[in-house]
PDB file of C-alpha atoms in Angstrom:
ATOM      1  CA  GLY A   1    -113.627 183.684 158.016  1.00  0.00           C
ATOM      2  CA  GLU A   2    -111.127 181.407 159.639  1.00  0.00           C
ATOM      3  CA  ASP A   3    -109.719 182.643 162.915  1.00  0.00           C
ATOM      4  CA  VAL A   4    -108.796 180.650 165.990  1.00  0.00           C
ATOM      5  CA  GLU A   5    -107.771 182.421 169.174  1.00  0.00           C
ATOM      6  CA  GLN A   6    -106.180 181.249 172.394  1.00  0.00           C
ATOM      7  CA  SER A   7    -104.663 182.892 175.426  1.00  0.00           C
ATOM      8  CA  LEU A   8    -100.889 182.900 175.144  1.00  0.00           C
ATOM      9  CA  PHE A   9     -99.820 181.668 178.546  1.00  0.00           C
ATOM     10  CA  LEU A  10    -101.057 179.620 181.501  1.00  0.00           C
ATOM     11  CA  SER A  11     -99.172 178.775 184.673  1.00  0.00           C
ATOM     12  CA  VAL A  12    -100.348 176.102 187.125  1.00  0.00           C
ATOM     13  CA  ARG A  13     -98.934 174.158 190.042  1.00  0.00           C
ATOM     14  CA  GLU A  14     -98.212 170.467 189.743  1.00  0.00           C
ATOM     15  CA  GLY A  15    -101.266 168.453 190.747  1.00  0.00           C
ATOM     16  CA  ASP A  16    -103.744 171.212 189.938  1.00  0.00           C
ATOM     17  CA  SER A  17    -106.085 171.161 186.951  1.00  0.00           C
ATOM     18  CA  SER A  18    -105.286 173.187 183.843  1.00  0.00           C
ATOM     19  CA  VAL A  19    -107.937 174.653 181.578  1.00  0.00           C
ATOM     20  CA  ILE A  20    -106.893 175.938 178.169  1.00  0.00           C
ATOM     21  CA  ASN A  21    -109.483 177.871 176.210  1.00  0.00           C
ATOM     22  CA  CYS A  22    -109.989 178.454 172.510  1.00  0.00           C
ATOM     23  CA  THR A  23    -112.488 180.352 170.386  1.00  0.00           C
ATOM     24  CA  TYR A  24    -113.061 179.757 166.716  1.00  0.00           C
ATOM     25  CA  THR A  25    -115.133 181.475 164.068  1.00  0.00           C
ATOM     26  CA  ASP A  26    -116.129 178.894 161.463  1.00  0.00           C
ATOM     27  CA  SER A  27    -119.044 176.711 162.549  1.00  0.00           C
ATOM     28  CA  SER A  28    -118.700 174.349 159.586  1.00  0.00           C
ATOM     29  CA  SER A  29    -115.815 172.390 161.087  1.00  0.00           C
ATOM     30  CA  THR A  30    -116.546 168.681 161.371  1.00  0.00           C
ATOM     31  CA  TYR A  31    -113.969 168.087 164.060  1.00  0.00           C
ATOM     32  CA  LEU A  32    -112.027 170.237 166.490  1.00  0.00           C
ATOM     33  CA  TYR A  33    -108.595 169.213 167.664  1.00  0.00           C
ATOM     34  CA  TRP A  34    -106.073 169.707 170.431  1.00  0.00           C
ATOM     35  CA  TYR A  35    -102.374 169.324 169.676  1.00  0.00           C
ATOM     36  CA  LYS A  36     -99.361 169.408 171.990  1.00  0.00           C
ATOM     37  CA  GLN A  37     -95.918 170.686 171.031  1.00  0.00           C
ATOM     38  CA  GLU A  38     -92.943 170.056 173.262  1.00  0.00           C
ATOM     39  CA  PRO A  39     -89.844 172.272 172.844  1.00  0.00           C
ATOM     40  CA  GLY A  40     -88.170 171.824 169.468  1.00  0.00           C
ATOM     41  CA  ALA A  41     -90.521 169.039 168.437  1.00  0.00           C
ATOM     42  CA  GLY A  42     -93.336 168.541 165.993  1.00  0.00           C
ATOM     43  CA  LEU A  43     -96.995 168.560 166.954  1.00  0.00           C
ATOM     44  CA  GLN A  44     -98.634 165.599 168.609  1.00  0.00           C
ATOM     45  CA  LEU A  45    -102.381 165.025 168.331  1.00  0.00           C
ATOM     46  CA  LEU A  46    -103.800 164.845 171.858  1.00  0.00           C
ATOM     47  CA  THR A  47    -107.483 164.469 171.229  1.00  0.00           C
ATOM     48  CA  TYR A  48    -110.300 165.584 168.990  1.00  0.00           C
ATOM     49  CA  ILE A  49    -114.037 166.041 169.303  1.00  0.00           C
ATOM     50  CA  PHE A  50    -116.774 165.631 166.731  1.00  0.00           C
ATOM     51  CA  SER A  51    -118.657 168.864 166.246  1.00  0.00           C
ATOM     52  CA  ASN A  52    -122.008 167.444 167.363  1.00  0.00           C
ATOM     53  CA  MET A  53    -120.619 166.414 170.754  1.00  0.00           C
ATOM     54  CA  ASP A  54    -120.519 168.538 173.896  1.00  0.00           C
ATOM     55  CA  MET A  55    -117.873 166.686 175.817  1.00  0.00           C
ATOM     56  CA  LYS A  56    -115.219 164.047 175.379  1.00  0.00           C
ATOM     57  CA  GLN A  57    -113.117 162.513 178.124  1.00  0.00           C
ATOM     58  CA  ASP A  58    -109.882 160.636 177.581  1.00  0.00           C
ATOM     59  CA  GLN A  59    -108.029 159.712 180.786  1.00  0.00           C
ATOM     60  CA  ARG A  60    -106.774 163.007 182.267  1.00  0.00           C
ATOM     61  CA  LEU A  61    -108.070 165.051 179.339  1.00  0.00           C
ATOM     62  CA  THR A  62    -111.561 166.508 179.074  1.00  0.00           C
ATOM     63  CA  VAL A  63    -112.665 168.458 176.022  1.00  0.00           C
ATOM     64  CA  LEU A  64    -115.722 170.706 176.235  1.00  0.00           C
ATOM     65  CA  LEU A  65    -117.371 172.180 173.156  1.00  0.00           C
ATOM     66  CA  ASN A  66    -119.900 175.008 173.193  1.00  0.00           C
ATOM     67  CA  LYS A  67    -121.026 175.325 169.586  1.00  0.00           C
ATOM     68  CA  LYS A  68    -123.328 178.244 170.275  1.00  0.00           C
ATOM     69  CA  ASP A  69    -120.448 180.351 171.581  1.00  0.00           C
ATOM     70  CA  LYS A  70    -117.844 178.655 169.324  1.00  0.00           C
ATOM     71  CA  HIS A  71    -115.782 177.897 172.404  1.00  0.00           C
ATOM     72  CA  LEU A  72    -113.548 174.888 172.946  1.00  0.00           C
ATOM     73  CA  SER A  73    -111.656 174.015 176.097  1.00  0.00           C
ATOM     74  CA  LEU A  74    -109.136 171.419 177.196  1.00  0.00           C
ATOM     75  CA  ARG A  75    -108.959 170.427 180.836  1.00  0.00           C
ATOM     76  CA  ILE A  76    -105.940 168.497 182.078  1.00  0.00           C
ATOM     77  CA  ALA A  77    -106.506 166.898 185.461  1.00  0.00           C
ATOM     78  CA  ASP A  78    -103.644 166.384 187.923  1.00  0.00           C
ATOM     79  CA  THR A  79    -101.240 168.398 185.765  1.00  0.00           C
ATOM     80  CA  GLN A  80     -97.685 167.082 185.752  1.00  0.00           C
ATOM     81  CA  THR A  81     -94.380 168.768 184.872  1.00  0.00           C
ATOM     82  CA  GLY A  82     -94.314 166.614 181.737  1.00  0.00           C
ATOM     83  CA  ASP A  83     -97.442 168.428 180.569  1.00  0.00           C
ATOM     84  CA  SER A  84     -95.427 171.626 180.113  1.00  0.00           C
ATOM     85  CA  ALA A  85     -95.695 172.434 176.419  1.00  0.00           C
ATOM     86  CA  ILE A  86     -97.527 174.592 173.908  1.00  0.00           C
ATOM     87  CA  TYR A  87    -101.104 173.510 173.257  1.00  0.00           C
ATOM     88  CA  PHE A  88    -102.829 174.310 169.978  1.00  0.00           C
ATOM     89  CA  CYS A  89    -106.481 174.055 169.166  1.00  0.00           C
ATOM     90  CA  ALA A  90    -107.429 173.620 165.520  1.00  0.00           C
ATOM     91  CA  GLU A  91    -110.516 173.565 163.327  1.00  0.00           C
ATOM     92  CA  ASP A  92    -111.015 172.026 159.876  1.00  0.00           C
ATOM     93  CA  PRO A  93    -113.629 174.088 158.013  1.00  0.00           C
ATOM     94  CA  THR A  94    -112.305 173.357 154.539  1.00  0.00           C
ATOM     95  CA  ASN A  95    -110.466 170.057 154.973  1.00  0.00           C
ATOM     96  CA  LYS A  96    -107.386 171.983 156.092  1.00  0.00           C
ATOM     97  CA  LEU A  97    -106.417 172.429 159.694  1.00  0.00           C
ATOM     98  CA  ILE A  98    -106.406 176.028 160.901  1.00  0.00           C
ATOM     99  CA  PHE A  99    -104.468 176.413 164.129  1.00  0.00           C
ATOM    100  CA  GLY A 100    -104.789 178.790 167.001  1.00  0.00           C
ATOM    101  CA  THR A 101    -101.848 180.806 168.237  1.00  0.00           C
ATOM    102  CA  GLY A 102    -101.022 178.249 170.915  1.00  0.00           C
ATOM    103  CA  THR A 103    -101.063 178.424 174.709  1.00  0.00           C
ATOM    104  CA  LEU A 104     -97.828 177.919 176.588  1.00  0.00           C
ATOM    105  CA  LEU A 105     -98.568 175.821 179.667  1.00  0.00           C
ATOM    106  CA  ALA A 106     -95.968 176.139 182.419  1.00  0.00           C
ATOM    107  CA  VAL A 107     -96.253 173.659 185.284  1.00  0.00           C
ATOM    108  CA  GLN A 108     -94.573 174.716 188.525  1.00  0.00           C
ATOM    109  CA  PRO A 109     -93.321 171.935 190.815  1.00  0.00           C
TER     110      PRO A 109
ATOM    111  CA  SER B   1     -98.291 151.532 160.662  1.00  0.00           C
ATOM    112  CA  GLN B   2     -97.842 154.906 159.083  1.00  0.00           C
ATOM    113  CA  THR B   3     -94.752 157.020 159.656  1.00  0.00           C
ATOM    114  CA  ILE B   4     -93.639 160.398 158.426  1.00  0.00           C
ATOM    115  CA  HIS B   5     -90.036 161.387 157.899  1.00  0.00           C
ATOM    116  CA  GLN B   6     -88.777 164.909 157.560  1.00  0.00           C
ATOM    117  CA  TRP B   7     -85.209 166.054 157.037  1.00  0.00           C
ATOM    118  CA  PRO B   8     -82.887 167.668 157.751  1.00  0.00           C
ATOM    119  CA  ALA B   9     -83.630 168.476 161.374  1.00  0.00           C
ATOM    120  CA  THR B  10     -81.661 171.715 161.329  1.00  0.00           C
ATOM    121  CA  LEU B  11     -80.288 173.833 158.542  1.00  0.00           C
ATOM    122  CA  VAL B  12     -78.298 177.056 158.396  1.00  0.00           C
ATOM    123  CA  GLN B  13     -78.249 178.652 154.975  1.00  0.00           C
ATOM    124  CA  PRO B  14     -76.955 181.998 153.664  1.00  0.00           C
ATOM    125  CA  VAL B  15     -79.261 184.547 152.128  1.00  0.00           C
ATOM    126  CA  GLY B  16     -79.691 183.923 148.421  1.00  0.00           C
ATOM    127  CA  SER B  17     -78.931 180.215 148.578  1.00  0.00           C
ATOM    128  CA  PRO B  18     -81.406 177.553 147.420  1.00  0.00           C
ATOM    129  CA  LEU B  19     -83.474 175.356 149.719  1.00  0.00           C
ATOM    130  CA  SER B  20     -84.844 171.859 149.542  1.00  0.00           C
ATOM    131  CA  LEU B  21     -86.678 170.219 152.439  1.00  0.00           C
ATOM    132  CA  GLU B  22     -87.988 166.731 152.017  1.00  0.00           C
ATOM    133  CA  CYS B  23     -90.873 164.883 153.598  1.00  0.00           C
ATOM    134  CA  THR B  24     -91.921 161.288 152.989  1.00  0.00           C
ATOM    135  CA  VAL B  25     -94.766 159.205 154.354  1.00  0.00           C
ATOM    136  CA  GLU B  26     -94.760 155.439 154.706  1.00  0.00           C
ATOM    137  CA  GLY B  27     -97.544 152.961 155.255  1.00  0.00           C
ATOM    138  CA  THR B  28    -100.356 154.733 153.442  1.00  0.00           C
ATOM    139  CA  SER B  29    -101.321 155.676 149.909  1.00  0.00           C
ATOM    140  CA  ASN B  30    -102.682 158.905 148.459  1.00  0.00           C
ATOM    141  CA  PRO B  31    -102.260 160.916 151.643  1.00  0.00           C
ATOM    142  CA  ASN B  32    -103.071 164.589 151.905  1.00  0.00           C
ATOM    143  CA  LEU B  33     -99.767 166.381 152.494  1.00  0.00           C
ATOM    144  CA  TYR B  34     -99.098 169.753 154.092  1.00  0.00           C
ATOM    145  CA  TRP B  35     -96.268 172.170 154.756  1.00  0.00           C
ATOM    146  CA  TYR B  36     -96.576 174.555 157.719  1.00  0.00           C
ATOM    147  CA  ARG B  37     -94.200 177.213 158.965  1.00  0.00           C
ATOM    148  CA  GLN B  38     -93.927 178.205 162.588  1.00  0.00           C
ATOM    149  CA  ALA B  39     -92.181 181.527 162.957  1.00  0.00           C
ATOM    150  CA  ALA B  40     -90.927 182.933 166.236  1.00  0.00           C
ATOM    151  CA  GLY B  41     -93.974 183.799 168.272  1.00  0.00           C
ATOM    152  CA  ARG B  42     -95.441 180.367 167.842  1.00  0.00           C
ATOM    153  CA  GLY B  43     -98.267 180.604 165.290  1.00  0.00           C
ATOM    154  CA  LEU B  44     -98.585 177.912 162.622  1.00  0.00           C
ATOM    155  CA  GLN B  45     -99.108 179.107 159.083  1.00  0.00           C
ATOM    156  CA  LEU B  46    -100.243 176.740 156.349  1.00  0.00           C
ATOM    157  CA  LEU B  47     -97.974 177.195 153.330  1.00  0.00           C
ATOM    158  CA  PHE B  48     -98.983 174.441 150.901  1.00  0.00           C
ATOM    159  CA  TYR B  49    -101.256 171.444 150.766  1.00  0.00           C
ATOM    160  CA  SER B  50    -101.615 168.645 148.262  1.00  0.00           C
ATOM    161  CA  ILE B  51    -104.421 166.157 147.758  1.00  0.00           C
ATOM    162  CA  GLY B  52    -102.554 164.242 145.047  1.00  0.00           C
ATOM    163  CA  ILE B  53     -99.634 164.238 142.638  1.00  0.00           C
ATOM    164  CA  ASP B  54     -99.596 167.470 140.633  1.00  0.00           C
ATOM    165  CA  GLN B  55    -102.330 168.895 142.875  1.00  0.00           C
ATOM    166  CA  ILE B  56    -100.676 171.500 145.062  1.00  0.00           C
ATOM    167  CA  SER B  57    -102.309 174.575 146.472  1.00  0.00           C
ATOM    168  CA  SER B  58    -100.505 177.566 147.860  1.00  0.00           C
ATOM    169  CA  GLU B  59    -102.073 179.337 150.790  1.00  0.00           C
ATOM    170  CA  VAL B  60     -99.967 182.468 150.957  1.00  0.00           C
ATOM    171  CA  PRO B  61     -97.799 184.320 148.430  1.00  0.00           C
ATOM    172  CA  GLN B  62     -94.188 183.781 149.283  1.00  0.00           C
ATOM    173  CA  ASN B  63     -90.681 182.953 148.255  1.00  0.00           C
ATOM    174  CA  LEU B  64     -91.244 179.206 148.481  1.00  0.00           C
ATOM    175  CA  SER B  65     -92.633 176.492 146.242  1.00  0.00           C
ATOM    176  CA  ALA B  66     -93.729 172.900 146.773  1.00  0.00           C
ATOM    177  CA  SER B  67     -93.643 169.807 144.623  1.00  0.00           C
ATOM    178  CA  ARG B  68     -94.919 166.269 144.900  1.00  0.00           C
ATOM    179  CA  PRO B  69     -92.850 164.073 142.607  1.00  0.00           C
ATOM    180  CA  GLN B  70     -94.239 160.862 144.095  1.00  0.00           C
ATOM    181  CA  ASP B  71     -97.434 159.952 145.920  1.00  0.00           C
ATOM    182  CA  ARG B  72     -95.813 159.986 149.347  1.00  0.00           C
ATOM    183  CA  GLN B  73     -93.110 162.598 148.857  1.00  0.00           C
ATOM    184  CA  PHE B  74     -93.533 166.321 149.420  1.00  0.00           C
ATOM    185  CA  ILE B  75     -90.712 168.798 148.845  1.00  0.00           C
ATOM    186  CA  LEU B  76     -90.464 172.421 149.910  1.00  0.00           C
ATOM    187  CA  SER B  77     -88.084 174.543 147.859  1.00  0.00           C
ATOM    188  CA  SER B  78     -86.753 177.987 147.305  1.00  0.00           C
ATOM    189  CA  LYS B  79     -84.446 179.325 144.602  1.00  0.00           C
ATOM    190  CA  LYS B  80     -83.121 182.167 146.759  1.00  0.00           C
ATOM    191  CA  LEU B  81     -83.654 182.293 150.497  1.00  0.00           C
ATOM    192  CA  LEU B  82     -84.547 185.473 152.341  1.00  0.00           C
ATOM    193  CA  LEU B  83     -83.879 186.271 155.986  1.00  0.00           C
ATOM    194  CA  SER B  84     -87.626 186.185 156.555  1.00  0.00           C
ATOM    195  CA  ASP B  85     -87.717 182.516 155.498  1.00  0.00           C
ATOM    196  CA  SER B  86     -86.167 181.530 158.837  1.00  0.00           C
ATOM    197  CA  GLY B  87     -88.470 179.417 160.965  1.00  0.00           C
ATOM    198  CA  PHE B  88     -89.544 175.949 161.958  1.00  0.00           C
ATOM    199  CA  TYR B  89     -91.004 174.019 159.022  1.00  0.00           C
ATOM    200  CA  LEU B  90     -93.379 171.182 159.669  1.00  0.00           C
ATOM    201  CA  CYS B  91     -94.635 168.596 157.241  1.00  0.00           C
ATOM    202  CA  ALA B  92     -97.866 166.722 157.957  1.00  0.00           C
ATOM    203  CA  TRP B  93    -100.091 164.130 156.379  1.00  0.00           C
ATOM    204  CA  SER B  94    -103.708 163.111 156.798  1.00  0.00           C
ATOM    205  CA  GLU B  95    -106.302 160.733 155.501  1.00  0.00           C
ATOM    206  CA  GLU B  96    -108.798 162.301 153.139  1.00  0.00           C
ATOM    207  CA  ASN B  97    -111.590 162.738 155.693  1.00  0.00           C
ATOM    208  CA  LEU B  98    -109.380 164.154 158.460  1.00  0.00           C
ATOM    209  CA  ASN B  99    -111.074 162.006 161.106  1.00  0.00           C
ATOM    210  CA  TYR B 100    -107.816 161.559 162.922  1.00  0.00           C
ATOM    211  CA  GLY B 101    -106.352 164.973 162.285  1.00  0.00           C
ATOM    212  CA  TYR B 102    -102.886 165.414 160.990  1.00  0.00           C
ATOM    213  CA  THR B 103     -99.733 163.517 161.823  1.00  0.00           C
ATOM    214  CA  PHE B 104     -96.732 165.805 161.908  1.00  0.00           C
ATOM    215  CA  GLY B 105     -93.096 165.238 161.136  1.00  0.00           C
ATOM    216  CA  SER B 106     -90.433 166.239 163.629  1.00  0.00           C
ATOM    217  CA  GLY B 107     -89.762 169.541 161.862  1.00  0.00           C
ATOM    218  CA  THR B 108     -86.824 171.363 160.290  1.00  0.00           C
ATOM    219  CA  ARG B 109     -85.310 174.381 162.023  1.00  0.00           C
ATOM    220  CA  LEU B 110     -84.149 176.707 159.228  1.00  0.00           C
ATOM    221  CA  THR B 111     -81.949 179.688 160.003  1.00  0.00           C
ATOM    222  CA  VAL B 112     -81.123 182.020 157.139  1.00  0.00           C
ATOM    223  CA  VAL B 113     -78.016 184.106 157.847  1.00  0.00           C
TER     224      VAL B 113
END
């Protein structure tokens, strides 16, 4: 079945690292994605990882994939107030994106 | 470059009135097109997707319908809105192989009163 789960809320201090976690159920996804949604806006693709990779780094973002445990994480280094948003992970088992519930990241100055 | 346009940005409609939300994509041909709804509480629910003209799939039974009159135009409609249709509607497009994920429109905030 298709089910993607995330914790609902994460609060960090500015300058700290943020780690947002996600678990998914369908191992047939070719790619796994992280999207960012700022208040009242559409979703912005942050990064994605091919399913046969363990890690991908893109500037302040690091994606880790544990296929055995079906666990995906997004690490944001040196978190800034502008990183405050809802972060969605997503899988694509059937050529359609299935989104998690989203994690609200609150960055305290 | 490709762009996606979605309008209107906000809409307040009475119960029982019709609905038409429009989404167009520029700079690509034969895109996959999607309509999502984001209700209060944040989750994104896939409503419809289309891999071509006259090829529209519905993901959940509901009060809404979708049409694709042109290759790069996707319309979400309802004949009679319900209170439960309120939400944030997002249109998205993708290439066939999804390598680069979806690109989303800016969304329409629909409030049914």
